[in-house]
GROMACS .gro file of C-alpha atoms in nm:
model
  304
    1MET     CA    1  -0.802  -1.120   1.294
    2GLU     CA    2  -0.481  -0.916   1.406
    3ILE     CA    3  -0.493  -0.633   1.043
    4ALA     CA    4  -0.802  -0.547   0.906
    5VAL     CA    5  -0.732  -0.404   0.537
    6ILE     CA    6  -1.023  -0.167   0.396
    7GLY     CA    7  -0.915  -0.122   0.011
    8SER     CA    8  -0.895  -0.171  -0.301
    9ASN     CA    9  -0.832  -0.478  -0.529
   10MET     CA   10  -0.723  -0.468  -0.904
   11VAL     CA   11  -0.618  -0.673  -1.201
   12ASP     CA   12  -0.313  -0.587  -1.300
   13LEU     CA   13  -0.234  -0.579  -1.674
   14ILE     CA   14   0.146  -0.560  -1.672
   15THR     CA   15   0.341  -0.484  -1.979
   16TYR     CA   16   0.754  -0.468  -1.966
   17THR     CA   17   0.892  -0.262  -2.241
   18ASN     CA   18   1.232  -0.177  -2.384
   19THR     CA   19   1.086   0.192  -2.500
   20MET     CA   20   0.796   0.395  -2.371
   21PRO     CA   21   0.574   0.497  -2.721
   22LYS     CA   22   0.591   0.854  -2.786
   23ALA     CA   23   0.213   0.980  -2.896
   24GLY     CA   24   0.104   0.806  -3.187
   25GLU     CA   25   0.359   0.541  -3.216
   26THR     CA   26   0.292   0.200  -3.147
   27LEU     CA   27   0.603  -0.090  -3.041
   28GLU     CA   28   0.570  -0.423  -2.988
   29ALA     CA   29   0.679  -0.484  -2.644
   30PRO     CA   30   0.826  -0.819  -2.546
   31ASP     CA   31   0.636  -0.955  -2.270
   32PHE     CA   32   0.314  -0.942  -2.079
   33ALA     CA   33   0.165  -1.063  -1.780
   34LEU     CA   34  -0.147  -1.077  -1.560
   35GLY     CA   35  -0.172  -1.038  -1.214
   36CYS     CA   36  -0.387  -0.957  -0.903
   37GLY     CA   37  -0.269  -0.621  -0.707
   38GLY     CA   38  -0.452  -0.315  -0.588
   39LYS     CA   39  -0.305  -0.105  -0.299
   40GLY     CA   40  -0.501  -0.296  -0.075
   41ALA     CA   41  -0.466  -0.589  -0.169
   42ASN     CA   42  -0.116  -0.598  -0.217
   43GLN     CA   43  -0.077  -0.478   0.149
   44ALA     CA   44  -0.327  -0.728   0.307
   45VAL     CA   45  -0.106  -1.032   0.092
   46ALA     CA   46   0.227  -0.887   0.158
   47ALA     CA   47   0.114  -0.877   0.577
   48ALA     CA   48  -0.055  -1.247   0.496
   49LYS     CA   49   0.245  -1.381   0.345
   50LEU     CA   50   0.445  -1.285   0.629
   51GLY     CA   51   0.238  -1.489   0.903
   52ALA     CA   52  -0.012  -1.238   1.000
   53LYS     CA   53  -0.415  -1.293   1.032
   54VAL     CA   54  -0.542  -1.091   0.745
   55MET     CA   55  -0.899  -1.004   0.660
   56MET     CA   56  -0.989  -0.782   0.398
   57VAL     CA   57  -1.308  -0.534   0.255
   58SER     CA   58  -1.341  -0.464  -0.066
   59LYS     CA   59  -1.583  -0.498  -0.347
   60VAL     CA   60  -1.507  -0.699  -0.728
   61GLY     CA   61  -1.710  -0.626  -1.024
   62GLU     CA   62  -1.953  -0.841  -1.180
   63ASP     CA   63  -1.768  -0.997  -1.453
   64ILE     CA   64  -1.501  -1.259  -1.513
   65PHE     CA   65  -1.222  -1.091  -1.332
   66ALA     CA   66  -1.402  -1.133  -0.958
   67GLU     CA   67  -1.395  -1.477  -0.888
   68ASN     CA   68  -0.999  -1.501  -0.956
   69THR     CA   69  -0.959  -1.213  -0.733
   70VAL     CA   70  -1.133  -1.348  -0.417
   71LYS     CA   71  -0.950  -1.716  -0.489
   72ASN     CA   72  -0.621  -1.563  -0.479
   73LEU     CA   73  -0.691  -1.357  -0.176
   74GLN     CA   74  -0.791  -1.693   0.003
   75GLN     CA   75  -0.499  -1.856  -0.136
   76TYR     CA   76  -0.240  -1.636   0.061
   77GLY     CA   77  -0.442  -1.705   0.384
   78VAL     CA   78  -0.631  -1.348   0.344
   79ASP     CA   79  -0.998  -1.360   0.478
   80ALA     CA   80  -1.200  -1.238   0.194
   81ARG     CA   81  -1.568  -1.304   0.326
   82HIS     CA   82  -1.594  -0.892   0.311
   83VAL     CA   83  -1.466  -0.914  -0.053
   84THR     CA   84  -1.834  -0.863  -0.249
   85VAL     CA   85  -1.944  -0.786  -0.569
   86ALA     CA   86  -2.074  -0.474  -0.718
   87PRO     CA   87  -2.347  -0.545  -0.943
   88GLY     CA   88  -2.380  -0.400  -1.313
   89THR     CA   89  -1.983  -0.283  -1.246
   90SER     CA   90  -1.633  -0.389  -1.364
   91SER     CA   91  -1.362  -0.489  -1.151
   92GLY     CA   92  -1.085  -0.238  -1.104
   93VAL     CA   93  -0.807  -0.312  -1.321
   94ALA     CA   94  -0.465  -0.122  -1.325
   95PRO     CA   95  -0.232  -0.143  -1.686
   96ILE     CA   96   0.142  -0.128  -1.587
   97PHE     CA   97   0.432  -0.055  -1.783
   98VAL     CA   98   0.750  -0.111  -1.719
   99ASP     CA   99   1.086   0.034  -1.865
  100ASP     CA  100   1.396  -0.184  -1.928
  101GLN     CA  101   1.532   0.057  -1.594
  102SER     CA  102   1.277  -0.147  -1.399
  103GLN     CA  103   1.027   0.211  -1.373
  104ASN     CA  104   0.699   0.185  -1.349
  105ARG     CA  105   0.411   0.409  -1.521
  106ILE     CA  106   0.034   0.261  -1.391
  107LEU     CA  107  -0.306   0.356  -1.535
  108ILE     CA  108  -0.550   0.297  -1.274
  109ILE     CA  109  -0.963   0.239  -1.331
  110LYS     CA  110  -1.124   0.234  -1.010
  111GLY     CA  111  -1.404   0.067  -1.129
  112ALA     CA  112  -1.582  -0.190  -0.822
  113ASN     CA  113  -1.400   0.004  -0.599
  114ALA     CA  114  -1.543   0.320  -0.650
  115LYS     CA  115  -1.854   0.143  -0.494
  116LEU     CA  116  -1.722   0.016  -0.210
  117SER     CA  117  -1.936   0.245   0.110
  118PRO     CA  118  -1.995   0.295   0.452
  119ALA     CA  119  -2.252  -0.032   0.464
  120ASP     CA  120  -1.956  -0.262   0.326
  121ILE     CA  121  -1.785  -0.149   0.688
  122ASP     CA  122  -2.099  -0.175   0.864
  123ALA     CA  123  -2.166  -0.514   0.750
  124ALA     CA  124  -1.791  -0.640   0.777
  125ALA     CA  125  -1.811  -0.415   1.197
  126GLU     CA  126  -1.823  -0.741   1.417
  127GLN     CA  127  -1.496  -0.863   1.275
  128LEU     CA  128  -1.303  -0.558   1.232
  129LYS     CA  129  -1.394  -0.479   1.643
  130ALA     CA  130  -1.171  -0.784   1.736
  131CYS     CA  131  -0.838  -0.666   1.504
  132SER     CA  132  -0.565  -0.419   1.607
  133LEU     CA  133  -0.491  -0.246   1.296
  134ILE     CA  134  -0.664  -0.105   1.035
  135VAL     CA  135  -0.472  -0.010   0.677
  136LEU     CA  136  -0.636   0.221   0.450
  137GLN     CA  137  -0.543   0.354   0.124
  138LEU     CA  138  -0.723   0.598  -0.111
  139GLU     CA  139  -0.856   0.380  -0.441
  140ILE     CA  140  -1.168   0.393  -0.252
  141PRO     CA  141  -1.383   0.703  -0.193
  142LEU     CA  142  -1.274   0.943   0.022
  143PRO     CA  143  -1.620   0.945   0.254
  144THR     CA  144  -1.587   0.572   0.315
  145VAL     CA  145  -1.188   0.603   0.410
  146TYR     CA  146  -1.329   0.885   0.646
  147TYR     CA  147  -1.590   0.613   0.803
  148ALA     CA  148  -1.368   0.335   0.905
  149ILE     CA  149  -1.123   0.627   1.041
  150ASP     CA  150  -1.448   0.692   1.259
  151PHE     CA  151  -1.489   0.376   1.320
  152ALA     CA  152  -1.158   0.274   1.433
  153ARG     CA  153  -1.147   0.607   1.725
  154GLN     CA  154  -1.493   0.437   1.814
  155HIS     CA  155  -1.317   0.095   1.927
  156GLY     CA  156  -1.021   0.227   1.981
  157ILE     CA  157  -0.806   0.053   1.682
  158LYS     CA  158  -0.503   0.203   1.531
  159VAL     CA  159  -0.497   0.347   1.187
  160ILE     CA  160  -0.278   0.321   0.897
  161LEU     CA  161  -0.340   0.589   0.637
  162ASN     CA  162  -0.146   0.581   0.307
  163PRO     CA  163  -0.256   0.810   0.138
  164ALA     CA  164  -0.199   0.680  -0.252
  165PRO     CA  165  -0.289   0.784  -0.501
  166ALA     CA  166  -0.188   1.121  -0.322
  167VAL     CA  167  -0.547   1.372  -0.294
  168ALA     CA  168  -0.477   1.706  -0.279
  169GLY     CA  169  -0.790   1.749  -0.071
  170LEU     CA  170  -0.743   1.494   0.131
  171ASP     CA  171  -0.870   1.651   0.517
  172ILE     CA  172  -0.548   1.639   0.745
  173ASP     CA  173  -0.806   1.660   1.045
  174TYR     CA  174  -0.828   1.282   0.971
  175ALA     CA  175  -0.499   1.210   0.918
  176CYS     CA  176  -0.423   1.321   1.216
  177GLN     CA  177  -0.696   1.073   1.408
  178CYS     CA  178  -0.483   0.805   1.240
  179GLU     CA  179  -0.154   0.655   1.425
  180PHE     CA  180   0.013   0.624   1.121
  181PHE     CA  181   0.075   0.845   0.833
  182MET     CA  182   0.281   0.686   0.516
  183PRO     CA  183   0.300   0.874   0.133
  184ASN     CA  184   0.604   0.791  -0.040
  185GLU     CA  185   0.833   1.161  -0.140
  186THR     CA  186   0.546   1.242  -0.396
  187GLU     CA  187   0.258   1.168  -0.219
  188LEU     CA  188   0.421   1.444   0.005
  189GLU     CA  189   0.469   1.659  -0.259
  190ILE     CA  190   0.091   1.699  -0.397
  191LEU     CA  191  -0.064   1.715   0.007
  192THR     CA  192   0.158   1.972   0.066
  193GLY     CA  193   0.266   2.167  -0.282
  194LEU     CA  194   0.594   2.172  -0.128
  195PRO     CA  195   0.920   2.022  -0.380
  196THR     CA  196   1.063   1.668  -0.230
  197SER     CA  197   1.376   1.632  -0.430
  198THR     CA  198   1.597   1.644  -0.181
  199GLU     CA  199   1.629   1.529   0.218
  200GLU     CA  200   1.602   1.847   0.338
  201GLU     CA  201   1.333   1.916   0.155
  202VAL     CA  202   1.130   1.627   0.255
  203LEU     CA  203   1.200   1.707   0.613
  204ARG     CA  204   1.020   2.043   0.535
  205ALA     CA  205   0.738   1.931   0.370
  206GLY     CA  206   0.702   1.673   0.702
  207ARG     CA  207   0.721   1.961   0.949
  208MET     CA  208   0.475   2.093   0.737
  209LEU     CA  209   0.242   1.779   0.821
  210LEU     CA  210   0.318   1.773   1.161
  211GLY     CA  211   0.231   2.083   1.269
  212ARG     CA  212  -0.157   1.979   1.163
  213GLY     CA  213  -0.159   1.765   1.443
  214LEU     CA  214   0.009   1.417   1.280
  215LYS     CA  215   0.076   1.137   1.550
  216ASN     CA  216   0.366   0.966   1.321
  217LEU     CA  217   0.469   1.049   0.976
  218ILE     CA  218   0.666   0.814   0.742
  219ILE     CA  219   0.787   0.878   0.457
  220THR     CA  220   0.922   0.609   0.207
  221LEU     CA  221   1.157   0.718  -0.046
  222GLY     CA  222   1.263   0.398  -0.283
  223SER     CA  223   1.584   0.383  -0.300
  224ARG     CA  224   1.709   0.660  -0.027
  225GLY     CA  225   1.555   0.463   0.183
  226SER     CA  226   1.258   0.599   0.479
  227VAL     CA  227   1.224   0.877   0.713
  228TRP     CA  228   1.013   0.845   1.051
  229MET     CA  229   0.888   1.199   1.201
  230GLN     CA  230   0.745   1.211   1.533
  231GLY     CA  231   0.724   1.553   1.679
  232ASP     CA  232   1.079   1.734   1.707
  233ALA     CA  233   1.223   1.319   1.599
  234VAL     CA  234   1.363   1.231   1.280
  235HIS     CA  235   1.482   0.829   1.226
  236ARG     CA  236   1.651   0.737   0.945
  237ILE     CA  237   1.638   0.400   0.781
  238ASP     CA  238   1.848   0.325   0.534
  239PRO     CA  239   1.750   0.117   0.229
  240THR     CA  240   1.870  -0.228   0.108
  241THR     CA  241   2.092  -0.258  -0.207
  242VAL     CA  242   1.958  -0.481  -0.439
  243GLN     CA  243   1.939  -0.502  -0.844
  244ALA     CA  244   1.555  -0.400  -0.918
  245VAL     CA  245   1.361  -0.564  -1.135
  246ASP     CA  246   1.069  -0.467  -1.146
  247THR     CA  247   0.968  -0.204  -0.850
  248SER     CA  248   0.551  -0.227  -0.945
  249GLY     CA  249   0.414  -0.243  -0.555
  250ALA     CA  250   0.698  -0.217  -0.351
  251GLY     CA  251   0.556   0.059  -0.149
  252ASP     CA  252   0.249  -0.168  -0.063
  253ALA     CA  253   0.502  -0.415   0.017
  254PHE     CA  254   0.674  -0.192   0.269
  255ILE     CA  255   0.328  -0.095   0.443
  256GLY     CA  256   0.220  -0.495   0.451
  257CYS     CA  257   0.525  -0.572   0.616
  258PHE     CA  258   0.566  -0.271   0.827
  259ALA     CA  259   0.244  -0.330   0.979
  260HIS     CA  260   0.289  -0.737   1.010
  261TYR     CA  261   0.604  -0.642   1.274
  262LEU     CA  262   0.484  -0.323   1.418
  263ILE     CA  263   0.150  -0.583   1.564
  264GLN     CA  264   0.466  -0.846   1.627
  265HIS     CA  265   0.654  -0.654   1.864
  266GLY     CA  266   0.562  -0.271   1.819
  267ASP     CA  267   0.917  -0.120   1.748
  268ILE     CA  268   0.847   0.116   1.519
  269ALA     CA  269   1.190   0.166   1.350
  270GLN     CA  270   1.291  -0.244   1.355
  271ALA     CA  271   0.958  -0.244   1.198
  272MET     CA  272   1.071  -0.017   0.941
  273GLN     CA  273   1.417  -0.168   0.885
  274SER     CA  274   1.202  -0.515   0.847
  275ALA     CA  275   0.999  -0.329   0.558
  276SER     CA  276   1.274  -0.172   0.376
  277ALA     CA  277   1.489  -0.498   0.323
  278TYR     CA  278   1.118  -0.661   0.229
  279ALA     CA  279   1.008  -0.433  -0.031
  280ALA     CA  280   1.396  -0.472  -0.145
  281CYS     CA  281   1.328  -0.820  -0.191
  282SER     CA  282   1.016  -0.731  -0.366
  283VAL     CA  283   1.185  -0.580  -0.630
  284THR     CA  284   1.417  -0.843  -0.760
  285GLN     CA  285   1.110  -1.055  -0.885
  286ARG     CA  286   0.872  -0.926  -1.131
  287GLY     CA  287   0.525  -0.839  -1.040
  288THR     CA  288   0.330  -0.702  -0.767
  289GLN     CA  289   0.189  -0.968  -0.480
  290ARG     CA  290   0.419  -1.255  -0.654
  291SER     CA  291   0.738  -1.093  -0.574
  292TYR     CA  292   0.661  -1.106  -0.248
  293PRO     CA  293   0.835  -1.335  -0.004
  294ASP     CA  294   0.685  -1.519   0.231
  295ALA     CA  295   0.848  -1.560   0.579
  296GLU     CA  296   1.095  -1.841   0.542
  297THR     CA  297   1.206  -1.710   0.192
  298PHE     CA  298   1.250  -1.313   0.352
  299GLN     CA  299   1.456  -1.538   0.618
  300ARG     CA  300   1.694  -1.647   0.349
  301PHE     CA  301   1.717  -1.336   0.164
  302LEU     CA  302   1.821  -1.115   0.528
  303THR     CA  303   2.081  -1.405   0.613
  304ALA     CA  304   2.184  -1.419   0.259
   0.00000   0.00000   0.00000
């Protein structure tokens, strides 16, 4: 394996609506889709679709969603032998509401993801040791995230930490042990308590975290592109402009693609440029994982 994703999987329950209901209001929505998601699984699938060798450490519930989740990972080429069942627990689910402006609102029920523990990392230790990169998010318990970071440090494995969903109590000292810390602007605001509405504000908040000892801070800014901050240097990556249909999972597409190209050639700026284009391609289709292009489709997008 090249990449290990230790993190969440979710069942996406996606409602497409023209208008979001007000409190106490019932509206008819034009469309619905059921899909597989979760930040960890999304990132694993994105990297695997591009050709990376990916393994995943995760938990599913003791319910009707579990078998489908594992099969879904396997069909995209993700090694799912360490995706195990948490007895007596539901799988994680994510009701997603997408409006006619392609903006989404998401609720997360962690379910079995809350049961992923250090023991699951130990059970996968031999495979994990052979990986070049570990990718983490925050839809699993923080002690498990910290344990994974300690494991990676002990075995000389680089780590990408995507602090999503943002947790104000995240121990930044652990983040500083990771090679890459990759929030979006909303998560950056929650983590620092500083506004991030403008580029100047984003950079100010970023410098605050860099002052704590972060190695590489990559901030995704949606339609405004992304920023890589390292020491005093700031590298801006312009967005790829498309007509968005559904922005669900775009940040995960970015991170999965970035991880793949980082492993391929190690050029951070170029990996970010590819990731920006990959995320843009994903928002031209509905859904999360199903919207992620494979390597051939992505190449056609780049050359169109």
